[in-house]
Coordinates of C-alpha atoms and ligand atoms in Angstrom, one line a residue:
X1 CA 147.5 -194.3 -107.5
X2 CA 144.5 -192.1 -108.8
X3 CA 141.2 -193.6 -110.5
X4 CA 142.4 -192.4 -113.8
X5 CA 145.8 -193.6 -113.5
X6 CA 144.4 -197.2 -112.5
X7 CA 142.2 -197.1 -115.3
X8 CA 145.0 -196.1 -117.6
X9 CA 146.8 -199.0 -116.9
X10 CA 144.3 -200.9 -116.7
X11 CA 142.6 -199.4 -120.5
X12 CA 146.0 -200.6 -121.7
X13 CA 146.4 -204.2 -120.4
X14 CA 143.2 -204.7 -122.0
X15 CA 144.3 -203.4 -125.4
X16 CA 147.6 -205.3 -125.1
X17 CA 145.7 -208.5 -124.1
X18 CA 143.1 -207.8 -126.7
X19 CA 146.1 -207.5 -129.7
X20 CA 147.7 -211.3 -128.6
X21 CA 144.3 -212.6 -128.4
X22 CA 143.2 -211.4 -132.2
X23 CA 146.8 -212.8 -132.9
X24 CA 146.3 -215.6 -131.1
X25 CA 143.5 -216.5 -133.3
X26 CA 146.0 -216.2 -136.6
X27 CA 148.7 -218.4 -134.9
X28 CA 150.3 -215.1 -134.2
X29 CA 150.1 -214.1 -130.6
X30 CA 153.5 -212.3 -130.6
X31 CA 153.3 -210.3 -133.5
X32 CA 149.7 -209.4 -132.3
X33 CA 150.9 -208.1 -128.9
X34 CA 153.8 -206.5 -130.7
X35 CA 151.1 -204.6 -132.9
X36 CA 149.3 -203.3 -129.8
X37 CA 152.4 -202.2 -128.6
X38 CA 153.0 -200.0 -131.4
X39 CA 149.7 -198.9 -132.0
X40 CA 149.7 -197.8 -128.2
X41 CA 153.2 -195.8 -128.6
X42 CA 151.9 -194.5 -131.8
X43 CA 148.8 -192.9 -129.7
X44 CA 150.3 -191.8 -126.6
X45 CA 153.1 -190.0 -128.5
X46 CA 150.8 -188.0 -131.0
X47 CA 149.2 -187.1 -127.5
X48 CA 152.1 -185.9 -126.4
X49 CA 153.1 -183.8 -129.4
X50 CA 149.6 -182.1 -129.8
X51 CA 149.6 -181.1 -125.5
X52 CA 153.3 -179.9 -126.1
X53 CA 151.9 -177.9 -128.6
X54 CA 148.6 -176.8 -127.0
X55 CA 151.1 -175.7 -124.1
X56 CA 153.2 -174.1 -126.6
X57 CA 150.2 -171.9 -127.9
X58 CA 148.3 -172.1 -124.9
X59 CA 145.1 -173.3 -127.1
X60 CA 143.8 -176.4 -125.5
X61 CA 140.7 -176.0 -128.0
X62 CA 142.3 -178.7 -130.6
X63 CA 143.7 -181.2 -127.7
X64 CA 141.3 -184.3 -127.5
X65 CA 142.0 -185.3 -124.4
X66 CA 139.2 -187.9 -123.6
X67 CA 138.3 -188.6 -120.0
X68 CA 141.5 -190.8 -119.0
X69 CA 144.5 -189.5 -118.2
X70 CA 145.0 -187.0 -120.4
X71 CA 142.1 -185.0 -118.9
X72 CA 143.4 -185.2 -115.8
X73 CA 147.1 -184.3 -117.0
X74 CA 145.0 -181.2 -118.8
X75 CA 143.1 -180.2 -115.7
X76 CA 146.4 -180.2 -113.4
X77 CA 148.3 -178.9 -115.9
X78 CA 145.7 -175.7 -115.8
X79 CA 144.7 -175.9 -112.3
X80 CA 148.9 -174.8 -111.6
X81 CA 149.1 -172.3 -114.1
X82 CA 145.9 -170.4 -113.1
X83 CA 147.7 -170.9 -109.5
X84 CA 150.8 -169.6 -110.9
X85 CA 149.0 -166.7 -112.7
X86 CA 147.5 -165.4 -109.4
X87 CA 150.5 -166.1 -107.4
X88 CA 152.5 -163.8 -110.1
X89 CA 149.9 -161.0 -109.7
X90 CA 150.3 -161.2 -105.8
X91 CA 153.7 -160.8 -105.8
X92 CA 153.8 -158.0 -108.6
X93 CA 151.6 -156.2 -106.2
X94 CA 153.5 -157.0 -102.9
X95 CA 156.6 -155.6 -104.6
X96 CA 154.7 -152.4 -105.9
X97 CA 153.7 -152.1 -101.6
X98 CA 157.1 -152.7 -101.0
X99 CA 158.4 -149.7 -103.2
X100 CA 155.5 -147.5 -102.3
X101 CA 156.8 -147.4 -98.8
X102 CA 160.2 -147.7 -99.5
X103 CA 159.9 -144.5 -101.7
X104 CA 158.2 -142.9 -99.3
X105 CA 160.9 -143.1 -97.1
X106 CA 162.8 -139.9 -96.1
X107 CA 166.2 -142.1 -95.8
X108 CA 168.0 -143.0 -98.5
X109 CA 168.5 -147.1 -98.9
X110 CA 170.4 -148.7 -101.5
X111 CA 170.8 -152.8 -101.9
X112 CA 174.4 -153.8 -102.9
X113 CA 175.3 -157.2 -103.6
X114 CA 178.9 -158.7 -102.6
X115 CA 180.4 -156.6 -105.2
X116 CA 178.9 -154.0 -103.7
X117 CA 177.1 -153.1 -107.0
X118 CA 174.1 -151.7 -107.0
X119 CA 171.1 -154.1 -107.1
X120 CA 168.0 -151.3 -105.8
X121 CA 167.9 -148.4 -104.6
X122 CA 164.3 -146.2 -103.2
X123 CA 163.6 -142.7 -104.6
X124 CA 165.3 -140.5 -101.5
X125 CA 168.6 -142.1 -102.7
X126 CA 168.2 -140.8 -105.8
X127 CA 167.1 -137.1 -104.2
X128 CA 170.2 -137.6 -101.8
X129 CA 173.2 -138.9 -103.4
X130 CA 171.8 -138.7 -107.2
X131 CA 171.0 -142.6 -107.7
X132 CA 169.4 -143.7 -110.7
X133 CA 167.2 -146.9 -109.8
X134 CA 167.6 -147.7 -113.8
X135 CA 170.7 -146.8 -115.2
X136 CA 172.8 -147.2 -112.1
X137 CA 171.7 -150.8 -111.7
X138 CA 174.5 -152.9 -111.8
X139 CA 177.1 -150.3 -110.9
X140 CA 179.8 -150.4 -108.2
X141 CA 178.4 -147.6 -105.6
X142 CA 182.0 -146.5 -105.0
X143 CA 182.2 -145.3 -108.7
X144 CA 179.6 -143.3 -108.1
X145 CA 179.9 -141.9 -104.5
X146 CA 183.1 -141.0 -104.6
X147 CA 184.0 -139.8 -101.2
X148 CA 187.2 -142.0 -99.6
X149 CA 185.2 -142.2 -96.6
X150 CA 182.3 -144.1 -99.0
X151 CA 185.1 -146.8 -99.5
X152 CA 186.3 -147.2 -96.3
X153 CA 182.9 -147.2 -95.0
X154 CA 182.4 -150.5 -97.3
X155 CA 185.4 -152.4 -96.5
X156 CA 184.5 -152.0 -93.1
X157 CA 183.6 -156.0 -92.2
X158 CA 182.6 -155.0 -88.5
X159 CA 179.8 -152.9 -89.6
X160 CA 180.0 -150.8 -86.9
X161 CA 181.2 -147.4 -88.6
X162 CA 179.6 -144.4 -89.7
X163 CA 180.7 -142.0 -91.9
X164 CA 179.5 -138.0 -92.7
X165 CA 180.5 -136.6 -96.3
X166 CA 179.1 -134.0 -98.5
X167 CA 176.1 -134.4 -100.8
X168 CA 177.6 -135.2 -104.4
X169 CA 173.8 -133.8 -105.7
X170 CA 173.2 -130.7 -103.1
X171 CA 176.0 -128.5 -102.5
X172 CA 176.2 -127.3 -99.1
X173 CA 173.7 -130.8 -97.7
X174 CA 175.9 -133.3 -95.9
X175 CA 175.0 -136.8 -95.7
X176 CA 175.5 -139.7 -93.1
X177 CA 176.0 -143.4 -94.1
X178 CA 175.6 -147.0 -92.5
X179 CA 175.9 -149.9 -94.0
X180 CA 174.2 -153.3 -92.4
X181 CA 174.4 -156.3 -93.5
X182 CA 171.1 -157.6 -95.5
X183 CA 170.5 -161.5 -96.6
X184 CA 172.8 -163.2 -98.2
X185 CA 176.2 -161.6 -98.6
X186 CA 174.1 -158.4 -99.3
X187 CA 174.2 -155.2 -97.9
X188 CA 172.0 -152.3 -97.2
X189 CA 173.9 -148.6 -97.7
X190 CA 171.3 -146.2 -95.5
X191 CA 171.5 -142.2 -96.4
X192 CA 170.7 -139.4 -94.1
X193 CA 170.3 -135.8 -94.4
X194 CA 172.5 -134.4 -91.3
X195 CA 172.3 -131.0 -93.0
X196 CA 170.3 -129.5 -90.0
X197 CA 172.1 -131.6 -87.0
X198 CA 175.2 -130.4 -88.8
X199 CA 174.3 -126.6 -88.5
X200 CA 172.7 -126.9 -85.6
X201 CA 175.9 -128.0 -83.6
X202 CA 178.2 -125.9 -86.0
X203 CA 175.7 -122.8 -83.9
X204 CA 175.9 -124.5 -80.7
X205 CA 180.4 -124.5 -81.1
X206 CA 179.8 -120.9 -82.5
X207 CA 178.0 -119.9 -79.6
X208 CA 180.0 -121.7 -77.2
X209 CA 183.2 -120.2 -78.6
X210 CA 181.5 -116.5 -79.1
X211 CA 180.4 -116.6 -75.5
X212 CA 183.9 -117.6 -74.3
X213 CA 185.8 -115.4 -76.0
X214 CA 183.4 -112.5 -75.0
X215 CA 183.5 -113.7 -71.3
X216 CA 187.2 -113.8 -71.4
X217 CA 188.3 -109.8 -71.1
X218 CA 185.4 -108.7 -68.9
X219 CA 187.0 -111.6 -66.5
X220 CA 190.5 -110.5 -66.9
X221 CA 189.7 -107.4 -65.9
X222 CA 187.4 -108.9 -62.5
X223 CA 189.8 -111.2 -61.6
X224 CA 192.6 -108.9 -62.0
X225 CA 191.0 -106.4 -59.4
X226 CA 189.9 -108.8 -57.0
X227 CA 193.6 -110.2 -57.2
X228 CA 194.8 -106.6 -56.1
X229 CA 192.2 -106.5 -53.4
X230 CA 192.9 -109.7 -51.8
X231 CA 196.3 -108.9 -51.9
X232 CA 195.4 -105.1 -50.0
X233 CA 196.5 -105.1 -46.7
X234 CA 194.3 -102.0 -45.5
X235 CA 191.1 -104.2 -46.9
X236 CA 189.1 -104.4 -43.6
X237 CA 188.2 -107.5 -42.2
X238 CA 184.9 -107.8 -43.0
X239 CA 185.6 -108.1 -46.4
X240 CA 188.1 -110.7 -46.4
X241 CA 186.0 -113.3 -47.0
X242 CA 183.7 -112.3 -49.3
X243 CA 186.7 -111.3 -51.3
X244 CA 188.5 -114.4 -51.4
X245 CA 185.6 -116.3 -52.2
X246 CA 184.8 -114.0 -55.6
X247 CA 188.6 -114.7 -56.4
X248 CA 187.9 -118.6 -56.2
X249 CA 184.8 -118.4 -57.9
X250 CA 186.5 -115.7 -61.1
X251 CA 189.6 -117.9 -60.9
X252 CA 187.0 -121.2 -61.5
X253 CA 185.2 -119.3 -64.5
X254 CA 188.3 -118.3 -66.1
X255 CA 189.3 -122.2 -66.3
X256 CA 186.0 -122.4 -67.1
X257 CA 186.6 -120.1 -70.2
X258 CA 189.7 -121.5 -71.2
X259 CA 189.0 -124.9 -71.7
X260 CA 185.5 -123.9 -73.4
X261 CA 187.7 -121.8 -76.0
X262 CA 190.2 -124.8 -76.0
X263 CA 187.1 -127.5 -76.9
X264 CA 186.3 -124.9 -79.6
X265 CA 189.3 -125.1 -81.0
X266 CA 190.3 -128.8 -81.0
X267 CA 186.3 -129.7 -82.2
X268 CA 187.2 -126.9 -85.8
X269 CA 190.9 -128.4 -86.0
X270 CA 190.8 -131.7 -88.4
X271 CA 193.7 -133.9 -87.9
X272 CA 196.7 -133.5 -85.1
X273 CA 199.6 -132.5 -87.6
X274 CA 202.7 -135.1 -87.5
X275 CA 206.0 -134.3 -85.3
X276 CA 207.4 -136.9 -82.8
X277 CA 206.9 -136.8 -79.4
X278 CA 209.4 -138.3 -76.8
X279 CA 207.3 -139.7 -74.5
X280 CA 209.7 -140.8 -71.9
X281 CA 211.0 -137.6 -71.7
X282 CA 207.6 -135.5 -71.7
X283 CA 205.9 -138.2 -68.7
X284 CA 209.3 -138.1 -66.8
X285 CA 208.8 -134.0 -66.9
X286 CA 205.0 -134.3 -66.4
X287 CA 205.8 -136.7 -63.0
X288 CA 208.5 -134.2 -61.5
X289 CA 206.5 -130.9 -62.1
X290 CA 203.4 -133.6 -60.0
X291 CA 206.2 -134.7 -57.4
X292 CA 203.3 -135.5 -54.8
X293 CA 203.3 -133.6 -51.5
X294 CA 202.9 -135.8 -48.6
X295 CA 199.7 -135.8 -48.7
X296 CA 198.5 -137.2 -51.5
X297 CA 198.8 -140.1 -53.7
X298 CA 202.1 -141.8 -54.7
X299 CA 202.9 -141.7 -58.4
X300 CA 204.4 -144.6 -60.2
X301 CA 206.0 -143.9 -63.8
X302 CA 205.8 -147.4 -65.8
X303 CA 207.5 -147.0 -69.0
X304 CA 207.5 -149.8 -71.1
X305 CA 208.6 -148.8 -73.8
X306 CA 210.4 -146.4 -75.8
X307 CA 208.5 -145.8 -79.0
X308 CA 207.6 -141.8 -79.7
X309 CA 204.3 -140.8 -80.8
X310 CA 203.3 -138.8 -83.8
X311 CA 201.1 -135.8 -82.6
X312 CA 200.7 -132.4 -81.1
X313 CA 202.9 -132.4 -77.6
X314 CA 200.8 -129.5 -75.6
X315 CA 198.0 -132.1 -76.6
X316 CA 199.1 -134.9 -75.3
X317 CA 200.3 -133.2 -72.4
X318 CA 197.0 -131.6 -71.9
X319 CA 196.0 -135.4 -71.7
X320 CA 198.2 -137.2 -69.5
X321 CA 197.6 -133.5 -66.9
X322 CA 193.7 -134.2 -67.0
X323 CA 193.8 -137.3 -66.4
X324 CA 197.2 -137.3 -63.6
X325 CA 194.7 -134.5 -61.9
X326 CA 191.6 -136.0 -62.0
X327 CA 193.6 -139.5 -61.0
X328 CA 195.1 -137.8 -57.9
X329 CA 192.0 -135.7 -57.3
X330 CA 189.7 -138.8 -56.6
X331 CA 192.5 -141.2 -55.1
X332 CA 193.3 -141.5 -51.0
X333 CA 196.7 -140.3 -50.2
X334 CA 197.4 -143.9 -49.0
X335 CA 196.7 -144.5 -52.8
X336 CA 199.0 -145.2 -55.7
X337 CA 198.3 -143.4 -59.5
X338 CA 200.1 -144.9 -61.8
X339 CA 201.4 -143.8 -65.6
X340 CA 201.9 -146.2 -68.0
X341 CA 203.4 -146.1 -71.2
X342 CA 203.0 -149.4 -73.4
X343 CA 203.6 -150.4 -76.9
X344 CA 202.8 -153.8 -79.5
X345 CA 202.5 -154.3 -83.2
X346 CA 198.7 -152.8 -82.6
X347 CA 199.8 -149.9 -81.6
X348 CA 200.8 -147.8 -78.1
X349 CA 199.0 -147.6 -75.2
X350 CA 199.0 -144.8 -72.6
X351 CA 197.4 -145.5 -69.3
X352 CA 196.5 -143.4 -66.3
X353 CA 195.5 -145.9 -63.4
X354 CA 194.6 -145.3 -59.8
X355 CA 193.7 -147.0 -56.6
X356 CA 191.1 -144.3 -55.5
X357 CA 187.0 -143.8 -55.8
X358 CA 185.7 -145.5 -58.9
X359 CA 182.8 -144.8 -60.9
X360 CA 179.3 -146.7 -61.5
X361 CA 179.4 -148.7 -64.6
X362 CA 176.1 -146.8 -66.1
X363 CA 178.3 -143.8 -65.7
X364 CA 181.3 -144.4 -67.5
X365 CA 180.0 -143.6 -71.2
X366 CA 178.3 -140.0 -69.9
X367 CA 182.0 -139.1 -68.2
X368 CA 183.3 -137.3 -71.6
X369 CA 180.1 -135.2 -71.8
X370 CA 180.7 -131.6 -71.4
X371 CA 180.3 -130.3 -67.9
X372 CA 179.6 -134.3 -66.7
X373 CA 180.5 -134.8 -63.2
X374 CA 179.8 -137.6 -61.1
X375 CA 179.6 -135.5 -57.8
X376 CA 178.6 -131.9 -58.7
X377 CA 179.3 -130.7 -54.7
X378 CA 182.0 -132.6 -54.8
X379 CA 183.7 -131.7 -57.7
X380 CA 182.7 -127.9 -57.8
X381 CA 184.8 -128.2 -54.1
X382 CA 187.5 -129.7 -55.8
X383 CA 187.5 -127.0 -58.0
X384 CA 186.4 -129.6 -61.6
X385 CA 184.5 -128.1 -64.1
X386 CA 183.4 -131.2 -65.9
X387 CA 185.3 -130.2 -68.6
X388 CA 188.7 -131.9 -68.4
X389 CA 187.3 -135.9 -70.1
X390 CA 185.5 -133.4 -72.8
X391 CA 189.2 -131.7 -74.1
X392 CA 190.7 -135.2 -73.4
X393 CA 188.4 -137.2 -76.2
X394 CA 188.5 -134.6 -78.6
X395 CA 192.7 -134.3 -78.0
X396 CA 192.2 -138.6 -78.6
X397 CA 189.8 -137.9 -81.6
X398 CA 192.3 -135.9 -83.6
X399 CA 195.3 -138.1 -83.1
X400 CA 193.5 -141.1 -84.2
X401 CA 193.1 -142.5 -81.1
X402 CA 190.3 -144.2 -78.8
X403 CA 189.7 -143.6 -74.7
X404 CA 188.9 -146.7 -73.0
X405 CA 187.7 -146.4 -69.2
X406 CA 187.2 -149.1 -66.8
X407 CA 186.2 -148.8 -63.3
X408 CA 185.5 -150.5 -60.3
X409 CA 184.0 -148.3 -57.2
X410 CA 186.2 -147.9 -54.4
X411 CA 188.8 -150.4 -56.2
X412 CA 190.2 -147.4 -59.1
X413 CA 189.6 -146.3 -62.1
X414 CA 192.0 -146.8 -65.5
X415 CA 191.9 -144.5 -68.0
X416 CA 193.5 -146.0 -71.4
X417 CA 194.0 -143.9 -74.7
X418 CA 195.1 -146.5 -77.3
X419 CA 197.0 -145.0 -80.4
X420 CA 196.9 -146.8 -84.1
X421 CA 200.3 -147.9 -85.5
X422 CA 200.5 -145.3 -87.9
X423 CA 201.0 -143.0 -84.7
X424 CA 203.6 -144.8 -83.1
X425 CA 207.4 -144.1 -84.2
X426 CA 209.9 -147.1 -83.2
X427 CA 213.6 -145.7 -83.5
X428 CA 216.3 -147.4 -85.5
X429 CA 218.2 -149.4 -83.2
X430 CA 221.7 -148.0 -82.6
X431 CA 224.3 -148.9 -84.6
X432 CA 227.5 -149.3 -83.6
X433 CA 230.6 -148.2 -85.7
Ligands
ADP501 P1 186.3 -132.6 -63.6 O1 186.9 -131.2 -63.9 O2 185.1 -132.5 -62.8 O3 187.3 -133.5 -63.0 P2 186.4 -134.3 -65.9 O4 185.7 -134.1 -67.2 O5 187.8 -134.3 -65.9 O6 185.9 -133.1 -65.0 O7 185.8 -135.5 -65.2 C1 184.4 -135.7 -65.1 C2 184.0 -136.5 -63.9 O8 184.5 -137.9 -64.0 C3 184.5 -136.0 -62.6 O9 183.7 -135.1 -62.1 C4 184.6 -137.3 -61.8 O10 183.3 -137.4 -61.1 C5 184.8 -138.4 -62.7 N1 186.2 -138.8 -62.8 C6 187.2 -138.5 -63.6 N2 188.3 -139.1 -63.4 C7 188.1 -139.9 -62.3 C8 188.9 -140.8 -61.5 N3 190.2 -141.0 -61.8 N4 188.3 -141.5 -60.5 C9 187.0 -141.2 -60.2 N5 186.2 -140.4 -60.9 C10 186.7 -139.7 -61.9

């Protein structure tokens, strides 16, 4: 207990004790203690009044406070608000920091409560996507972006997508969008101008397609001659070699060619358009057209199931071939490859497995690179072009679907492209009449 609350109490016991005494003296002890009493209240409440309304004016001039414990009460009382005051004016000026470099920020970022409404946004949001920080307070960010992929993005609880959609301010800009989760049940929306990165690989597919398609005739015509001339029987010896080995190498850059024009192609198309594809029937062709010669791997077809698959077939072919090549190309003839076809309510899953080399685990996510190949000299022997995991993703890309590789070396490699339900048609069991 402080001094001045001692002394209060103490101030008052004496003025209690003084009332019975001077009561006392008239026969009246009780009434005289009961008249302290009252006198006391009376005080202490007047003193209460005037401080609620010094605090309620802020004047303190008219408050007679004494020195007991209303002084201390009054010094307190102004000692926190001073404190408060300060603390106010630090945290106006942290927030003004905060904005400042916020604003100055070349990335969009908008706070969205669990509603996803709008709580702040910086200035680049504004110059990006059109944000007001004012009048769009409060509003549901999906009204306002109104890109499907904005809403998805959103409802996405993983937080692990990305999405790229055009400016709704700059016609012509595109944008990128994240969203991370940000205190409590809060999010943070982060814009990106991917206006450059955008052209700048639209130029790279360009020049990649131009190049390819310019390449193509000249090689025709190279290939074509060097055909006739391996094929000449009054070619002299000497030259047989040589020959042969151009042919190889035209034959290579021709492949070479086609799949860059084919990559081209599948990275401009948008989504695989929808017809059914038997899939028994296409990987029972695919594994007689492969029947293995003796010296390579077995085969093993394991069809699980008979569901189709909605999707382009020279695609999916074009799949299940890169992958059955590359599968036999790195697997011992004493090996097995095997081709599995699986479905469940999440969907289908085609596999291509095999008992052969293997690949490093810090390789795996670089094998769908464009001209990747784990052995160059190897591969180039093998006549792989590094391009054949490239065509397969983007095939997997446009029919919704995700490649998942796992590896062990010199235990086999298994190469599984899982399709969504929506791609996956069950037929209507057969009724019998
Ligand atoms: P390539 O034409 O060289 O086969 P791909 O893009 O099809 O090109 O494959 C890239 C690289 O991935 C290959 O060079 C090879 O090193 C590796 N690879 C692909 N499939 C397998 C497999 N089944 N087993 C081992 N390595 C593989």
């Amino acid at each position: 207990m402080s001094v001045a609350a001692r002394k209060f109490l103490f101030g008052t016991a004496l003025f209690l004790g003084a009332g019975t005494a001077v009561g006392w003296v008239y026969g009246q002890a009780m009434n005289g203690l009961l008249v302290a009493v009252l006198l006391t209240l009376i005080w202490q409440i007047r003193q209460l009044l005037s401080f609620e309304r010094a605090v309620r004016t802020d004047n303190f001039d008219d408050f007679r406070h004494g020195e007991g414990i209303w002084e201390q009460i009054v010094a307190r009382f102004r000692f926190e608000r001073s404190r408060a005051i300060r603390r106010k004016g630090d945290y106006r000026r942290l927030l003004k920091e905060i904005r400042k470099s916020t604003d100055a920020m070349p990335d969009g970022a908008v706070i969205l409560d669990a509603n996803n409404e709008i709580v702040l946004c910086n200035r680049a949001a504004k110059t990006l996507a059109g944000l007001k920080r004012k009048k769009d307070r409060g509003q549901r960010i999906d009204n306002i972006l109104r890109d499907p992929l904005i809403s998805q993005l959103l409802g996405d609880s993983n937080f692990d997508q990305t999405v790229e959609f055009p400016s709704p301010v700059a016609e012509g800009r595109w944008l990128h969008g994240r969203v991370v989760p940000y205190g409590a049940e809060q999010k943070l929306l982060m814009l990106r101008d991917i206006t450059e990165r955008r052209q700048l690989n639209k130029m790279r597919r360009d020049f990649a397609a131009n190049a390819s398609h310019e390449l193509r005739s000249p090689l025709t015509v190279i290939s074509g001659y060097l055909d006739s001339l391996a094929d000449d029987e009054e070619m002299p010896a000497t030259w047989e070699t040589p020959v042969r080995q151009m042919q190889a190498q035209s034959h290579r850059m021709q492949r070479i060619v086609t799949d860059l024009l084919e990559l081209s192609r599948l990275e401009s198309a948008g989504t695989a358009t929808s017809a059914a594809i038997d899939m028994v029937r296409l990987l029972e062709r695919i594994r007689s057209d492969y029947e293995s010669p003796a010296n390579e791997a077995r085969i093993i077809l394991n069809l699980q199931s008979a569901v189709e698959l909605l999707g382009v077939e020279s695609e999916i072919e074009s799949v299940v071939v890169n992958l059955l090549s590359n599968a036999m190309r790195y697997t011992p003839r004493e090996g097995e490859v095997t081709i599995t076809w699986v479905s469940s309510p999440d969907g289908a899953d085609l596999s291509v497995s095999d008992t052969g080399d293997g690949i490093d685990a810090e390789l795996i996510p670089r094998l769908t690179e464009r001209f990747f190949r784990v052995d160059r000299g190897r591969s180039r022997d093998d006549g792989g072009v590094g391009l054949g995991l490239a065509i397969v993703k983007h095939v997997l890309a446009r029919h919704d679907a995700l490649l998942r590789i796992t590896s062990e070396p010199g235990a086999g490699s298994e190469f599984c492209c899982h399709f969504p339900p929506e791609r996956v048609v069950v037929a209507p069991p057969l009724t019998l009449s």
